[in-house]
Coordinates of C-alpha atoms and ligand atoms in Angstrom, one line a residue:
M1 CA 60.6 135.7 73.8
V2 CA 64.6 135.1 73.9
H3 CA 66.5 131.8 71.7
E4 CA 66.9 128.7 74.0
A5 CA 71.0 129.1 72.4
Q6 CA 71.6 132.9 74.1
G7 CA 72.6 132.0 77.0
Q8 CA 75.0 129.2 76.7
M9 CA 78.3 130.8 76.3
V10 CA 80.9 129.5 73.8
Q11 CA 83.2 129.0 76.3
E12 CA 81.4 126.4 78.6
V13 CA 81.2 124.0 75.6
A14 CA 84.4 124.6 75.0
A15 CA 84.7 123.1 78.9
G16 CA 83.4 120.0 78.3
G17 CA 86.0 118.8 76.2
L18 CA 83.9 117.2 73.4
P19 CA 86.1 116.5 70.4
A20 CA 84.8 118.8 68.0
P21 CA 81.8 121.6 68.1
P22 CA 78.5 120.8 68.3
S23 CA 76.2 121.4 65.3
R24 CA 75.2 124.8 66.2
Y25 CA 78.5 125.5 65.9
V26 CA 79.5 124.3 62.4
L27 CA 79.4 126.0 59.3
R28 CA 78.2 124.1 55.7
E29 CA 80.9 122.9 53.9
E30 CA 81.1 125.6 51.6
H31 CA 81.9 128.5 54.1
R32 CA 84.1 126.3 56.1
P33 CA 87.8 128.8 56.8
T34 CA 90.1 127.2 54.0
T35 CA 92.8 126.8 56.8
T36 CA 92.2 127.0 60.1
T37 CA 95.9 129.2 60.3
G38 CA 94.7 131.8 57.6
G39 CA 94.4 132.1 53.9
T40 CA 97.2 133.6 51.3
A41 CA 100.1 135.1 53.8
A42 CA 103.8 135.7 52.2
P43 CA 103.8 138.6 50.0
E44 CA 100.5 140.5 51.3
L45 CA 101.6 140.5 54.5
L46 CA 105.7 142.4 53.1
A47 CA 102.5 144.8 52.1
F48 CA 101.7 144.6 55.0
P49 CA 99.9 149.2 55.7
T50 CA 101.4 151.1 57.9
V51 CA 100.8 154.5 59.9
D52 CA 102.2 156.7 62.1
V53 CA 99.8 158.7 63.8
K54 CA 102.3 161.2 65.2
R55 CA 103.6 161.6 61.8
L56 CA 100.0 162.2 60.3
G57 CA 98.7 165.1 63.3
E58 CA 101.1 167.5 61.7
P59 CA 99.5 168.1 59.0
G60 CA 102.1 169.6 56.3
D61 CA 103.6 166.0 56.4
V62 CA 102.0 164.7 52.8
E63 CA 104.1 161.6 53.0
E64 CA 102.1 160.3 56.1
T65 CA 98.2 160.8 54.2
G66 CA 100.0 159.8 51.3
K67 CA 100.5 156.2 52.8
L68 CA 97.4 156.8 55.1
R69 CA 94.9 157.7 52.0
A70 CA 97.2 154.2 49.7
A71 CA 96.2 151.8 53.1
L72 CA 93.0 153.1 53.3
E73 CA 92.4 152.6 48.8
S74 CA 93.5 149.0 49.1
W75 CA 92.9 147.8 51.8
G76 CA 90.6 149.1 54.2
L77 CA 93.1 148.8 57.6
F78 CA 95.7 149.5 58.3
K79 CA 98.2 149.2 61.9
V80 CA 98.5 151.7 63.4
T81 CA 101.7 153.4 65.2
G82 CA 103.7 156.5 66.8
H83 CA 99.7 156.3 69.0
G84 CA 101.9 156.9 72.5
M85 CA 100.0 155.1 74.8
P86 CA 101.8 153.3 76.8
T87 CA 103.1 149.7 76.4
A88 CA 101.9 149.1 79.7
L89 CA 98.6 150.0 79.7
L90 CA 97.7 148.4 76.2
D91 CA 99.1 145.0 78.0
G92 CA 97.3 146.0 81.6
I93 CA 94.1 146.1 79.9
R94 CA 94.7 142.8 76.8
D95 CA 94.7 140.7 80.9
A96 CA 92.2 142.7 82.8
G97 CA 89.7 141.2 79.7
M98 CA 91.4 137.8 79.7
E99 CA 90.8 138.3 84.0
F100 CA 87.7 138.1 83.2
F101 CA 87.0 136.0 81.2
H102 CA 88.5 133.7 83.2
L103 CA 86.7 134.4 86.0
P104 CA 84.3 132.0 87.5
P105 CA 80.8 132.1 85.3
E106 CA 77.9 133.0 88.3
E107 CA 81.3 136.5 88.4
K108 CA 81.1 136.7 84.7
L109 CA 76.6 136.9 85.4
R110 CA 76.6 139.2 86.7
H111 CA 77.4 141.7 83.6
A112 CA 75.1 139.2 81.7
N113 CA 73.0 141.0 78.3
L114 CA 70.1 139.6 79.3
T115 CA 67.8 141.7 80.9
E116 CA 65.8 140.8 84.3
D117 CA 63.3 139.3 81.4
G118 CA 65.2 138.0 79.8
E119 CA 65.2 139.6 77.3
F120 CA 68.9 140.4 75.2
Q121 CA 70.1 143.4 74.8
P122 CA 73.4 144.6 72.9
E123 CA 75.2 145.2 76.6
G124 CA 76.7 143.4 78.4
Y125 CA 78.5 140.1 78.7
G126 CA 77.4 136.9 76.5
I127 CA 76.9 136.1 73.1
D128 CA 75.7 137.7 70.0
R129 CA 72.1 137.7 70.0
V130 CA 70.5 134.8 68.4
D131 CA 67.9 135.4 66.3
T132 CA 66.9 130.9 64.9
D133 CA 67.7 128.0 65.2
E134 CA 69.1 127.9 61.4
Q135 CA 71.8 130.2 62.4
V136 CA 75.2 129.1 63.6
L137 CA 77.1 130.3 66.1
D138 CA 80.3 132.5 65.8
W139 CA 83.1 130.4 68.2
C140 CA 83.5 133.3 70.5
D141 CA 81.7 135.5 73.3
R142 CA 82.4 139.2 74.5
L143 CA 82.0 141.5 76.0
Y144 CA 79.5 145.4 74.5
L145 CA 80.5 148.2 76.8
T146 CA 79.4 151.4 75.9
V147 CA 82.2 153.5 76.5
Q148 CA 81.0 157.4 75.0
P149 CA 79.9 159.9 75.7
E150 CA 80.9 159.5 79.0
S151 CA 76.8 159.9 80.3
A152 CA 76.0 157.2 78.4
R153 CA 77.6 154.5 79.5
R154 CA 76.0 152.1 82.3
T155 CA 78.6 151.2 84.6
Q156 CA 77.2 148.2 86.0
F157 CA 78.5 145.8 82.8
W158 CA 81.7 147.6 83.8
P159 CA 83.6 144.9 86.0
A160 CA 85.3 146.9 88.2
A161 CA 88.2 145.6 87.9
L162 CA 88.2 147.2 84.0
A163 CA 86.5 150.0 84.5
P164 CA 90.2 152.2 85.1
L165 CA 92.0 150.8 82.8
L166 CA 88.7 151.0 79.8
H167 CA 88.3 154.2 80.8
E168 CA 92.4 155.3 79.9
Y169 CA 92.7 153.1 77.1
A170 CA 89.3 154.6 74.9
Q171 CA 90.9 158.5 75.6
G172 CA 93.8 156.7 74.4
S173 CA 92.4 154.9 71.1
E174 CA 89.7 158.1 70.9
R175 CA 92.5 159.6 70.5
V176 CA 93.5 157.8 67.8
A177 CA 89.7 158.1 65.5
R178 CA 90.1 161.6 65.8
C179 CA 93.8 162.2 63.6
V180 CA 92.6 159.6 61.7
L181 CA 89.3 161.1 60.9
R182 CA 92.0 164.5 60.1
G183 CA 94.0 162.7 58.1
M184 CA 91.1 160.7 56.2
A185 CA 89.6 164.2 55.4
R186 CA 92.4 166.0 54.6
A187 CA 93.2 162.5 51.5
L188 CA 90.7 163.2 50.0
G189 CA 91.9 168.0 50.0
L190 CA 88.7 168.2 52.9
G191 CA 89.2 170.7 55.6
D192 CA 91.0 168.4 59.4
Q193 CA 87.5 168.9 60.8
F194 CA 84.9 167.5 58.0
F195 CA 84.3 164.3 59.0
L196 CA 84.3 165.2 63.0
D197 CA 82.1 167.7 62.3
L198 CA 80.4 165.0 61.0
V199 CA 80.3 162.6 63.4
G200 CA 79.6 165.7 66.7
E201 CA 81.1 166.5 69.6
R202 CA 79.2 163.8 71.3
G203 CA 79.9 161.7 68.7
G204 CA 79.7 157.8 69.9
A205 CA 81.9 155.0 71.5
D206 CA 81.5 151.0 71.6
A207 CA 83.7 149.0 73.2
R208 CA 83.9 144.5 72.3
F209 CA 85.7 142.6 74.3
T210 CA 85.9 139.3 72.1
Y211 CA 87.3 136.1 73.5
Y212 CA 86.9 133.0 71.5
P213 CA 88.4 129.7 73.4
P214 CA 90.5 127.2 71.6
C215 CA 88.4 125.1 69.0
P216 CA 88.9 121.2 68.8
R217 CA 87.9 121.4 64.8
P218 CA 88.3 125.4 63.8
D219 CA 88.5 124.7 60.4
L220 CA 84.3 123.1 60.6
V221 CA 83.6 126.7 62.8
Y222 CA 84.4 130.6 62.3
G223 CA 85.7 132.5 65.7
L224 CA 83.8 135.7 63.9
K225 CA 81.7 135.5 60.7
P226 CA 82.8 137.4 58.0
H227 CA 81.5 141.0 58.3
T228 CA 81.8 144.4 58.0
D229 CA 82.3 147.5 60.9
N230 CA 79.2 149.3 61.8
S231 CA 81.2 152.1 63.0
V232 CA 83.2 155.2 60.8
V233 CA 86.1 153.7 62.8
T234 CA 87.5 151.0 64.4
V235 CA 90.4 150.5 66.6
L236 CA 91.5 147.4 67.5
L237 CA 93.7 146.0 70.1
L238 CA 94.1 142.5 69.2
D239 CA 95.7 139.2 71.1
R240 CA 99.7 139.4 71.4
D241 CA 100.5 135.9 70.3
V242 CA 97.1 134.1 68.8
G243 CA 96.8 136.1 64.5
G244 CA 93.3 134.3 63.7
L245 CA 92.2 138.2 62.2
Q246 CA 91.5 137.6 57.6
V247 CA 90.5 139.9 56.3
L248 CA 88.8 139.9 52.3
L249 CA 91.0 141.7 49.5
G250 CA 89.4 141.7 45.9
G251 CA 86.1 140.3 46.4
E252 CA 87.7 136.5 46.6
R253 CA 91.2 136.4 48.5
W254 CA 91.5 135.9 52.2
V255 CA 94.3 136.8 53.7
D256 CA 95.5 136.7 57.5
V257 CA 96.4 140.1 59.9
P258 CA 99.9 139.1 61.4
V259 CA 100.2 139.1 65.0
L260 CA 101.1 142.4 64.9
G261 CA 103.8 143.8 67.6
S262 CA 102.1 144.1 71.3
D263 CA 102.0 148.3 71.4
E264 CA 100.6 148.3 67.6
L265 CA 96.6 148.6 67.6
L266 CA 95.7 148.2 63.9
V267 CA 92.3 150.8 62.2
V268 CA 89.8 149.3 60.0
V269 CA 86.9 151.6 58.4
G270 CA 83.4 151.0 58.8
E271 CA 80.3 151.5 56.6
E272 CA 79.1 154.2 58.5
M273 CA 82.2 156.2 56.9
E274 CA 81.7 154.3 53.8
I275 CA 78.3 155.9 53.5
M276 CA 79.8 159.6 54.3
S277 CA 83.0 159.1 52.0
N278 CA 79.8 158.6 49.2
A279 CA 82.4 155.0 48.3
A280 CA 85.9 156.5 48.2
F281 CA 86.8 154.7 51.6
R282 CA 85.1 151.0 52.1
A283 CA 84.4 149.1 54.2
P284 CA 85.9 146.0 54.5
T285 CA 85.3 142.5 55.4
H286 CA 86.7 140.6 57.7
R287 CA 86.2 137.5 60.1
V288 CA 87.2 135.5 62.5
V289 CA 89.5 131.6 62.7
A290 CA 89.1 129.6 65.4
S291 CA 92.7 128.2 66.7
G292 CA 93.6 125.8 69.5
R293 CA 94.4 128.3 71.3
E294 CA 92.9 130.9 73.6
R295 CA 92.6 134.1 72.0
M296 CA 91.4 138.0 72.7
S297 CA 91.0 141.3 71.6
L298 CA 89.3 144.5 72.2
V299 CA 87.8 146.1 69.9
L300 CA 85.7 150.5 70.1
F301 CA 83.5 151.3 67.4
Y302 CA 83.6 155.0 66.9
Q303 CA 79.9 156.4 65.8
P304 CA 78.4 160.2 64.4
E305 CA 75.6 161.1 67.0
P306 CA 72.3 159.4 66.8
H307 CA 70.3 162.4 65.6
R308 CA 72.7 162.7 62.6
D309 CA 71.2 162.4 59.6
L310 CA 74.1 159.0 57.6
E311 CA 74.1 160.1 53.9
P312 CA 77.3 160.7 52.0
A313 CA 79.1 163.9 52.2
E314 CA 78.1 167.3 49.7
E315 CA 81.1 168.3 49.1
L316 CA 81.8 164.0 48.0
V317 CA 78.9 163.8 45.6
G318 CA 78.3 166.2 42.3
G319 CA 78.6 166.0 37.6
D320 CA 80.0 162.0 37.1
R321 CA 79.9 160.8 41.2
P322 CA 76.5 160.5 41.7
A323 CA 75.4 160.2 45.8
R324 CA 75.8 156.3 46.0
Y325 CA 73.7 156.1 49.4
R326 CA 70.3 157.7 50.4
T327 CA 69.9 159.5 53.6
L328 CA 68.9 157.4 57.2
K329 CA 69.5 158.2 60.9
A330 CA 72.5 157.3 62.6
K331 CA 70.6 155.5 65.0
A332 CA 68.6 153.7 62.5
F333 CA 71.8 151.5 60.9
A334 CA 73.2 151.0 63.7
D335 CA 69.3 149.5 65.6
G336 CA 69.5 147.8 61.3
F337 CA 73.9 146.7 62.4
W338 CA 71.8 143.6 64.9
D339 CA 69.9 142.6 62.3
A340 CA 72.0 142.6 59.8
F341 CA 75.0 140.7 61.9
A342 CA 72.8 138.4 62.5
L343 CA 71.5 137.8 59.5
G344 CA 75.6 137.2 58.1
E345 CA 75.1 140.5 55.8
R346 CA 75.9 143.6 55.0
T347 CA 73.8 146.7 57.6
I348 CA 73.6 148.8 54.1
D349 CA 73.0 146.0 52.3
F350 CA 70.2 145.0 54.7
L351 CA 68.2 147.6 55.5
N352 CA 68.6 147.9 51.3
I353 CA 70.3 152.5 51.1
K354 CA 72.3 151.6 47.3
V355 CA 71.5 154.1 45.3
G356 CA 72.0 155.3 41.5
R357 CA 74.6 153.5 39.7
Q358 CA 75.6 151.8 42.6
Q359 CA 72.5 149.6 42.9
Q360 CA 72.3 149.3 38.8
Q361 CA 75.8 147.5 38.7
E362 CA 75.4 144.9 41.1
L363 CA 71.6 144.3 39.3
Q364 CA 73.3 144.0 36.1
E365 CA 76.4 141.7 38.4
A366 CA 73.0 139.5 39.6
A367 CA 71.6 138.8 36.4
G368 CA 75.1 138.3 34.8
V369 CA 76.2 141.2 33.1
S370 CA 80.3 141.0 33.6
V371 CA 81.9 145.1 34.6
P372 CA 84.8 144.9 36.4
C373 CA 85.2 144.8 39.7
D374 CA 86.1 147.2 42.4
H375 CA 85.8 145.9 45.9
V376 CA 88.7 147.4 47.0
R377 CA 89.6 150.3 44.7
G378 CA 89.6 153.6 47.5
V379 CA 88.3 156.6 45.2
V380 CA 86.2 156.1 43.0
N381 CA 86.3 158.1 39.4
Ligands
AKG1 O1 89.0 139.3 67.3 C1 89.3 140.7 65.5 O2 90.5 140.0 65.7 C2 88.5 141.1 65.3 C3 86.9 140.7 65.5 C4 86.1 142.0 64.8 O3 86.3 141.9 63.9 C5 84.7 142.8 65.8 O4 85.4 143.0 67.1 O5 84.5 143.8 64.6
FE2_2 FE1 84.6 143.8 63.2

């Protein structure tokens, strides 16, 4: 049976004008974000990694591939320019997304993420899955839609005003994801098609519009809890004006992702790439802090075909570099994500798929034996 908190949208709670968020959203003291506007900032912002995908699309551009590699080895995410999508499209979909969340509740509920029997299912409008009374809820509502393959779209969940824009945006976003996947293969000395072939022609893409209502006490809540993405790569369109996204660097420091230019995108490495690349590329942990202003983001998660084996690619395993993860089906991983996310865990850890030295290292760490931290190191060995 669905949890009773499942039907309570954060936007409605926020509209109630309470002086502080209800206890369901309040973090234990040790989990609270240290500041409301972000973590450590200035020096990193100057060096925030940027990749021009137009240049990356030219296989001879060694310099741009080098920039991509450096971005992946340090932050695990980067700002994207040169994607060719018109600013009017990006602004149009931002506005349409915000307008959706501003519709009256009964309109939005026509796309609700609960079945007729009242069961939760990922697609549609609502909040993320609530499993227990103890789960601290994020200060956000979301609209989650499968966009690829096109035959898998369930248009009853698609608000009519959003549909044509999302269709067009998804095409541009996919071009970015494909170009980045080609660049990532090249950065590892592999053929351009390498990761695209592993993902398959009918790889999936899910869109997540997330609405963060104004929060009376942003210091007490998470907009979106710390997590890694269920994707090979994720393409993000951030709010034009309001920041809040932070990334964990070095396993210990939360750093602000700056408010980007209105025609810039962000790409983040997901856990499925971490597995496929045998940890050459790591999925960064990120979170969103709330603020006194409303905010919206649109994120597209790219995933392999569900029947594919998800495992370290043979070409990236061998000799002094054993496989770090065991094989499972892409679908099993994607299903595990929802259980892991509700608990605030990485899917890789939740499904216990690490093997070999990495697992040994972590067991040693747990036992208090000191080992070097390689959290943000990209290409290992
Ligand atoms: O809202 C954001 O800036 C990030 C959202 C995010 O990380 C996600 O949807 O996975
Ligand atoms: Fe994310």
